[in-house]
mmCIF file of C-alpha atoms in Angstrom:
data_model
loop_
_atom_site.group_PDB
_atom_site.id
_atom_site.type_symbol
_atom_site.label_atom_id
_atom_site.label_comp_id
_atom_site.label_asym_id
_atom_site.label_seq_id
_atom_site.Cartn_x
_atom_site.Cartn_y
_atom_site.Cartn_z
ATOM 1 C CA MET A 127 121.675 25.973 132.164
ATOM 2 C CA SER A 128 119.148 27.775 134.375
ATOM 3 C CA ARG A 129 116.485 29.868 132.665
ATOM 4 C CA ILE A 130 113.915 32.511 133.557
ATOM 5 C CA ALA A 131 110.276 31.994 132.555
ATOM 6 C CA ILE A 132 107.868 34.854 131.782
ATOM 7 C CA THR A 133 104.179 33.904 132.112
ATOM 8 C CA ALA A 134 100.973 35.679 131.054
ATOM 9 C CA PHE A 135 97.358 34.633 130.527
ATOM 10 C CA SER A 136 94.641 36.420 128.598
ATOM 11 C CA GLY A 137 91.267 37.122 130.157
ATOM 12 C CA TRP A 138 90.360 38.466 133.571
ATOM 13 C CA ASN A 139 93.999 39.056 134.615
ATOM 14 C CA ASP A 140 94.990 40.843 131.404
ATOM 15 C CA ALA A 141 93.465 44.334 131.478
ATOM 16 C CA GLY A 142 94.391 46.283 128.382
ATOM 17 C CA GLU A 143 96.069 43.104 127.079
ATOM 18 C CA ALA A 144 99.120 44.329 128.961
ATOM 19 C CA ALA A 145 100.444 41.032 130.350
ATOM 20 C CA THR A 146 100.083 39.055 127.131
ATOM 21 C CA GLY A 147 101.376 42.116 125.262
ATOM 22 C CA VAL A 148 104.741 41.682 126.981
ATOM 23 C CA ILE A 149 105.060 38.086 125.749
ATOM 24 C CA GLU A 150 103.949 39.030 122.249
ATOM 25 C CA HIS A 151 106.544 41.806 122.124
ATOM 26 C CA LEU A 152 109.342 39.476 123.234
ATOM 27 C CA LEU A 153 108.338 36.948 120.572
ATOM 28 C CA GLU A 154 108.291 39.715 117.988
ATOM 29 C CA VAL A 155 111.732 41.179 118.696
ATOM 30 C CA TRP A 156 113.678 37.969 119.440
ATOM 31 C CA PRO A 157 113.865 34.547 117.754
ATOM 32 C CA SER A 158 111.927 31.747 119.426
ATOM 33 C CA ARG A 159 110.887 28.151 118.934
ATOM 34 C CA PRO A 160 108.165 25.998 120.518
ATOM 35 C CA VAL A 161 109.354 23.783 123.379
ATOM 36 C CA GLY A 162 106.093 22.720 124.999
ATOM 37 C CA ALA A 163 102.356 23.181 125.334
ATOM 38 C CA VAL A 164 99.433 22.417 127.601
ATOM 39 C CA ASP A 165 96.582 20.934 125.589
ATOM 40 C CA ALA A 166 93.428 23.037 125.895
ATOM 41 C CA GLU A 167 91.052 20.057 125.736
ATOM 42 C CA GLU A 168 90.945 19.425 129.485
ATOM 43 C CA PHE A 169 91.160 22.993 130.727
ATOM 44 C CA ILE A 170 89.446 25.413 128.323
ATOM 45 C CA ASP A 171 85.747 26.057 127.738
ATOM 46 C CA PHE A 172 85.697 26.277 123.938
ATOM 47 C CA GLN A 173 82.507 28.354 124.037
ATOM 48 C CA VAL A 174 84.519 31.025 125.870
ATOM 49 C CA ASN A 175 87.803 30.656 123.972
ATOM 50 C CA ARG A 176 86.855 29.209 120.599
ATOM 51 C CA PRO A 177 89.262 27.432 118.246
ATOM 52 C CA GLU A 178 89.986 29.269 115.000
ATOM 53 C CA ILE A 179 90.317 27.941 111.457
ATOM 54 C CA ARG A 180 92.705 29.356 108.856
ATOM 55 C CA THR A 181 94.576 28.505 105.684
ATOM 56 C CA ASP A 182 98.287 27.831 106.217
ATOM 57 C CA GLU A 183 101.170 28.680 103.867
ATOM 58 C CA SER A 184 100.777 25.395 101.983
ATOM 59 C CA GLY A 185 97.082 26.030 101.341
ATOM 60 C CA LEU A 186 95.816 23.521 103.902
ATOM 61 C CA ARG A 187 92.883 24.344 106.181
ATOM 62 C CA VAL A 188 94.001 23.978 109.793
ATOM 63 C CA ILE A 189 92.408 24.495 113.197
ATOM 64 C CA ASP A 190 94.273 26.454 115.861
ATOM 65 C CA TRP A 191 93.300 25.323 119.355
ATOM 66 C CA PRO A 192 93.659 27.698 122.328
ATOM 67 C CA ASP A 193 96.498 25.727 123.889
ATOM 68 C CA THR A 194 98.955 27.277 126.327
ATOM 69 C CA GLN A 195 102.230 27.639 124.443
ATOM 70 C CA LEU A 196 105.747 27.429 125.859
ATOM 71 C CA ARG A 197 108.494 28.892 123.676
ATOM 72 C CA LEU A 198 112.249 29.165 124.081
ATOM 73 C CA VAL A 199 113.325 32.736 123.321
ATOM 74 C CA THR A 200 116.913 33.453 122.306
ATOM 75 C CA PRO A 201 118.107 37.053 122.814
ATOM 76 C CA PRO A 202 121.160 38.057 120.752
ATOM 77 C CA ASN A 203 123.186 38.573 123.938
ATOM 78 C CA GLY A 204 122.117 36.888 127.134
ATOM 79 C CA PRO A 205 120.642 33.634 128.429
ATOM 80 C CA GLU A 206 117.562 32.034 126.887
ATOM 81 C CA LEU A 207 114.091 32.719 128.249
ATOM 82 C CA VAL A 208 110.976 30.567 128.378
ATOM 83 C CA THR A 209 107.671 32.290 127.638
ATOM 84 C CA VAL A 210 104.307 30.873 128.700
ATOM 85 C CA ILE A 211 101.177 32.347 127.127
ATOM 86 C CA GLY A 212 97.585 31.222 126.688
ATOM 87 C CA PRO A 213 94.019 31.894 127.814
ATOM 88 C CA GLU A 214 93.202 31.632 131.485
ATOM 89 C CA PRO A 215 91.850 28.089 131.992
ATOM 90 C CA SER A 216 88.178 27.592 132.720
ATOM 91 C CA LEU A 217 88.638 24.317 134.598
ATOM 92 C CA HIS A 218 91.044 22.306 136.776
ATOM 93 C CA TRP A 219 93.396 25.130 137.718
ATOM 94 C CA LYS A 220 95.459 23.015 140.122
ATOM 95 C CA ARG A 221 96.156 20.332 137.544
ATOM 96 C CA PHE A 222 96.819 22.956 134.888
ATOM 97 C CA CYS A 223 99.388 24.724 137.057
ATOM 98 C CA ASP A 224 101.055 21.412 137.887
ATOM 99 C CA GLU A 225 101.402 20.673 134.160
ATOM 100 C CA VAL A 226 102.964 24.071 133.486
ATOM 101 C CA LEU A 227 105.306 23.654 136.463
ATOM 102 C CA GLU A 228 106.413 20.197 135.314
ATOM 103 C CA GLN A 229 107.298 21.531 131.868
ATOM 104 C CA LEU A 230 109.157 24.506 133.346
ATOM 105 C CA GLN A 231 111.236 22.208 135.501
ATOM 106 C CA THR A 232 112.019 20.002 132.497
ATOM 107 C CA LEU A 233 113.278 23.139 130.708
ATOM 108 C CA ASP A 234 115.627 23.969 133.634
ATOM 109 C CA VAL A 235 113.675 27.044 134.693
ATOM 110 C CA THR A 236 114.818 28.316 138.096
ATOM 111 C CA ALA A 237 113.014 31.684 138.217
ATOM 112 C CA VAL A 238 109.584 32.880 137.103
ATOM 113 C CA VAL A 239 108.128 36.324 136.434
ATOM 114 C CA SER A 240 104.330 36.119 136.569
ATOM 115 C CA LEU A 241 102.629 39.024 134.796
ATOM 116 C CA GLY A 242 99.167 40.459 135.340
ATOM 117 C CA ALA A 243 97.180 43.636 134.693
ATOM 118 C CA LEU A 244 94.180 44.987 136.571
ATOM 119 C CA LEU A 245 91.697 47.808 136.082
ATOM 120 C CA ALA A 246 92.266 50.698 138.455
ATOM 121 C CA ASP A 247 91.572 54.373 139.113
ATOM 122 C CA SER A 248 94.868 55.455 137.540
ATOM 123 C CA PRO A 249 95.126 58.475 135.222
ATOM 124 C CA HIS A 250 96.442 57.605 131.770
ATOM 125 C CA SER A 251 98.561 60.758 131.722
ATOM 126 C CA ARG A 252 100.810 59.621 134.583
ATOM 127 C CA PRO A 253 103.165 56.634 134.832
ATOM 128 C CA LEU A 254 100.921 53.595 135.333
ATOM 129 C CA PRO A 255 101.666 52.042 138.736
ATOM 130 C CA VAL A 256 103.444 48.676 138.646
ATOM 131 C CA THR A 257 103.881 46.489 141.717
ATOM 132 C CA ALA A 258 106.387 43.648 141.815
ATOM 133 C CA GLU A 259 106.719 41.274 144.750
ATOM 134 C CA VAL A 260 108.728 38.125 145.286
ATOM 135 C CA GLU A 261 106.467 35.250 146.318
ATOM 136 C CA THR A 262 107.509 33.781 149.654
ATOM 137 C CA LEU A 263 106.275 30.587 151.284
ATOM 138 C CA PRO A 264 104.863 30.335 153.776
ATOM 139 C CA ALA A 265 103.386 33.730 152.968
ATOM 140 C CA GLN A 266 103.280 35.861 156.093
ATOM 141 C CA ALA A 267 101.925 39.373 155.967
ATOM 142 C CA ALA A 268 104.407 41.926 157.253
ATOM 143 C CA GLU A 269 103.118 43.798 160.281
ATOM 144 C CA GLY A 270 101.255 46.918 159.225
ATOM 145 C CA ALA A 271 101.463 46.091 155.507
ATOM 146 C CA GLU A 272 98.403 46.103 153.269
ATOM 147 C CA HIS A 273 97.782 42.907 151.307
ATOM 148 C CA TYR A 274 95.037 42.154 148.805
ATOM 149 C CA SER A 275 92.220 39.853 149.876
ATOM 150 C CA GLY A 276 89.629 38.686 147.375
ATOM 151 C CA PRO A 277 89.159 36.766 144.121
ATOM 152 C CA ILE A 278 92.291 35.697 142.261
ATOM 153 C CA GLY A 279 93.197 34.390 138.823
ATOM 154 C CA VAL A 280 95.426 31.644 137.525
ATOM 155 C CA PRO A 281 98.587 33.850 137.553
ATOM 156 C CA THR A 282 98.379 33.975 141.354
ATOM 157 C CA VAL A 283 97.727 30.246 141.644
ATOM 158 C CA LEU A 284 100.621 29.411 139.325
ATOM 159 C CA ALA A 285 102.941 31.824 141.134
ATOM 160 C CA ARG A 286 102.172 30.108 144.433
ATOM 161 C CA ARG A 287 102.806 26.717 142.824
ATOM 162 C CA THR A 288 106.160 27.697 141.323
ATOM 163 C CA ALA A 289 107.296 29.372 144.537
ATOM 164 C CA ALA A 290 106.354 26.289 146.551
ATOM 165 C CA ALA A 291 108.452 24.211 144.149
ATOM 166 C CA GLY A 292 111.529 26.321 144.911
ATOM 167 C CA LEU A 293 111.509 28.532 141.813
ATOM 168 C CA ARG A 294 112.224 32.170 142.616
ATOM 169 C CA THR A 295 108.928 33.753 141.617
ATOM 170 C CA THR A 296 108.139 37.420 141.141
ATOM 171 C CA SER A 297 104.589 38.637 140.526
ATOM 172 C CA ALA A 298 104.378 41.907 138.586
ATOM 173 C CA TRP A 299 101.077 43.735 138.061
ATOM 174 C CA VAL A 300 100.298 46.968 136.261
ATOM 175 C CA GLN A 301 97.288 49.208 136.845
ATOM 176 C CA VAL A 302 95.318 50.045 133.688
ATOM 177 C CA PRO A 303 92.930 53.030 133.625
ATOM 178 C CA HIS A 304 89.443 51.546 133.698
ATOM 179 C CA TYR A 305 87.957 54.277 131.516
ATOM 180 C CA VAL A 306 90.033 53.144 128.510
ATOM 181 C CA SER A 307 90.028 49.420 129.190
ATOM 182 C CA GLN A 308 88.238 48.406 126.003
ATOM 183 C CA ASN A 309 91.404 48.580 123.885
ATOM 184 C CA SER A 310 94.955 47.352 124.294
ATOM 185 C CA SER A 311 97.234 49.636 126.312
ATOM 186 C CA PRO A 312 100.834 49.808 125.049
ATOM 187 C CA LYS A 313 101.675 52.140 127.930
ATOM 188 C CA ALA A 314 100.734 49.370 130.377
ATOM 189 C CA VAL A 315 102.733 46.861 128.325
ATOM 190 C CA LEU A 316 105.724 49.209 128.564
ATOM 191 C CA GLY A 317 105.348 49.464 132.341
ATOM 192 C CA LEU A 318 105.440 45.694 132.758
ATOM 193 C CA MET A 319 108.235 45.368 130.195
ATOM 194 C CA ARG A 320 110.455 47.596 132.297
ATOM 195 C CA GLU A 321 109.929 45.227 135.221
ATOM 196 C CA VAL A 322 110.887 42.293 133.000
ATOM 197 C CA GLN A 323 114.009 44.168 131.874
ATOM 198 C CA LYS A 324 115.231 44.157 135.473
ATOM 199 C CA VAL A 325 115.637 40.376 135.393
ATOM 200 C CA VAL A 326 116.665 39.931 131.741
ATOM 201 C CA ASP A 327 120.350 40.475 130.925
ATOM 202 C CA ALA A 328 119.852 41.308 127.245
ATOM 203 C CA THR A 329 118.557 44.782 126.358
ATOM 204 C CA ILE A 330 114.950 44.500 125.150
ATOM 205 C CA PRO A 331 114.239 46.651 122.059
ATOM 206 C CA LEU A 332 111.581 49.129 123.171
ATOM 207 C CA ASP A 333 111.633 51.985 120.631
ATOM 208 C CA GLU A 334 108.500 50.895 118.796
ATOM 209 C CA LEU A 335 106.682 50.170 122.036
ATOM 210 C CA VAL A 336 107.584 53.612 123.410
ATOM 211 C CA GLU A 337 106.186 55.219 120.262
ATOM 212 C CA ASP A 338 102.987 53.161 120.548
ATOM 213 C CA ALA A 339 102.615 54.166 124.206
ATOM 214 C CA GLU A 340 103.007 57.852 123.355
ATOM 215 C CA ALA A 341 100.475 57.571 120.527
ATOM 216 C CA TRP A 342 98.045 55.779 122.866
ATOM 217 C CA GLU A 343 98.359 58.536 125.455
ATOM 218 C CA ARG A 344 97.742 61.227 122.828
ATOM 219 C CA GLY A 345 94.671 59.332 121.653
ATOM 220 C CA VAL A 346 93.244 59.156 125.176
ATOM 221 C CA ASP A 347 94.026 62.863 125.649
ATOM 222 C CA GLU A 348 91.924 63.578 122.567
ATOM 223 C CA LEU A 349 89.109 61.395 123.913
ATOM 224 C CA ALA A 350 89.147 63.287 127.203
ATOM 225 C CA ARG A 351 89.012 66.633 125.396
ATOM 226 C CA THR A 352 85.793 65.606 123.654
ATOM 227 C CA ASP A 353 84.060 64.466 126.863
ATOM 228 C CA GLU A 354 83.813 67.016 129.665
ATOM 229 C CA ASP A 355 82.961 64.438 132.318
ATOM 230 C CA VAL A 356 85.923 62.218 131.414
ATOM 231 C CA ALA A 357 88.240 65.233 131.339
ATOM 232 C CA ASP A 358 87.054 66.344 134.770
ATOM 233 C CA TYR A 359 87.416 62.836 136.179
ATOM 234 C CA VAL A 360 90.946 62.432 134.775
ATOM 235 C CA ALA A 361 91.948 65.796 136.241
ATOM 236 C CA ARG A 362 90.738 64.684 139.654
ATOM 237 C CA LEU A 363 92.719 61.438 139.391
ATOM 238 C CA GLU A 364 95.808 63.411 138.366
ATOM 239 C CA ARG A 365 95.505 65.689 141.388
ATOM 240 C CA ALA A 366 95.021 62.709 143.677
ATOM 241 C CA GLN A 367 98.058 60.863 142.306
ATOM 242 C CA ASP A 368 100.230 64.001 142.308
ATOM 243 C CA ALA A 369 99.325 64.559 145.940
ATOM 244 C CA ALA A 370 100.156 60.993 146.943
ATOM 245 C CA GLY A 371 100.439 60.616 150.653
ATOM 246 C CA LEU A 372 97.971 63.390 151.402
ATOM 247 C CA PRO A 373 94.431 62.637 152.656
ATOM 248 C CA GLU A 374 93.002 63.671 149.271
ATOM 249 C CA ALA A 375 94.898 60.806 147.614
ATOM 250 C CA SER A 376 93.442 58.057 149.755
ATOM 251 C CA GLY A 377 91.701 55.111 148.161
ATOM 252 C CA GLU A 378 88.438 56.225 149.735
ATOM 253 C CA ALA A 379 88.732 59.683 148.156
ATOM 254 C CA ILE A 380 89.452 58.270 144.713
ATOM 255 C CA ALA A 381 86.560 55.828 145.031
ATOM 256 C CA GLU A 382 84.279 58.702 145.969
ATOM 257 C CA GLU A 383 85.395 60.637 142.885
ATOM 258 C CA PHE A 384 84.649 57.586 140.723
ATOM 259 C CA GLU A 385 81.173 57.226 142.203
ATOM 260 C CA GLN A 386 80.480 60.888 141.464
ATOM 261 C CA PHE A 387 81.670 60.402 137.881
ATOM 262 C CA LEU A 388 79.350 57.419 137.368
ATOM 263 C CA ARG A 389 76.447 59.253 138.955
ATOM 264 C CA ARG A 390 76.861 62.187 136.560
ATOM 265 C CA ARG A 391 76.981 59.802 133.601
ATOM 266 C CA ARG A 392 73.755 58.087 134.691
ATOM 267 C CA GLU A 393 72.019 61.421 135.201
ATOM 268 C CA GLN A 394 72.993 62.592 131.730
ATOM 269 C CA GLY A 395 72.055 59.251 130.141
#
């Protein structure tokens, strides 16, 4: 039986904890069981992602290591899913991705949805932009299309690995407003979750997540009302996004607005 895998890694690629939030929500609403793991010992810097100690249900003191966990998720109606979640590795990315790929193949995974979240100049009061692209190899840029060039994280490396191995791989990324990046963003989680829903047959319960997203947006609205500079900056972003396609909505214009916002903050500080 072929399965779809959903992957997410905490850290640099997980703005607003949006990517890992999708996995955590799936594990919360549907039954799951562990089916694999990648041991952290060879790949994780434990001074960056420290192990944690706790008392288990039997009263024993146990250490939880920051391993990458693979779980088999069983929706009530629909095929099983495989979730992959853990911290972004500090070392040996190629070998790490090969280990994940090997376990996915053993679990009969034929398609992968790689999740990520990045900080961006997006207003919280509008739908947060989500991009989803199928990885193709060899990757050839379409004529006239804009493609990102620059530093990447392990989600991109793993997506390239799985695509090269013949697994249909989709990379989905959500933009998280940078001015509220310190806390988790359920609205960003919801945006990515709707992308996941497109490839999952079973209906994902979203009522609680929708409520959390609405409460988050109201909270940021309140924050903006108490800070004139933030309110002004958000209004400018809203106008730029609403006027998409016009010169005022260009990346250069938004970047200029952001620079002005930072300059005012420094002057007042």
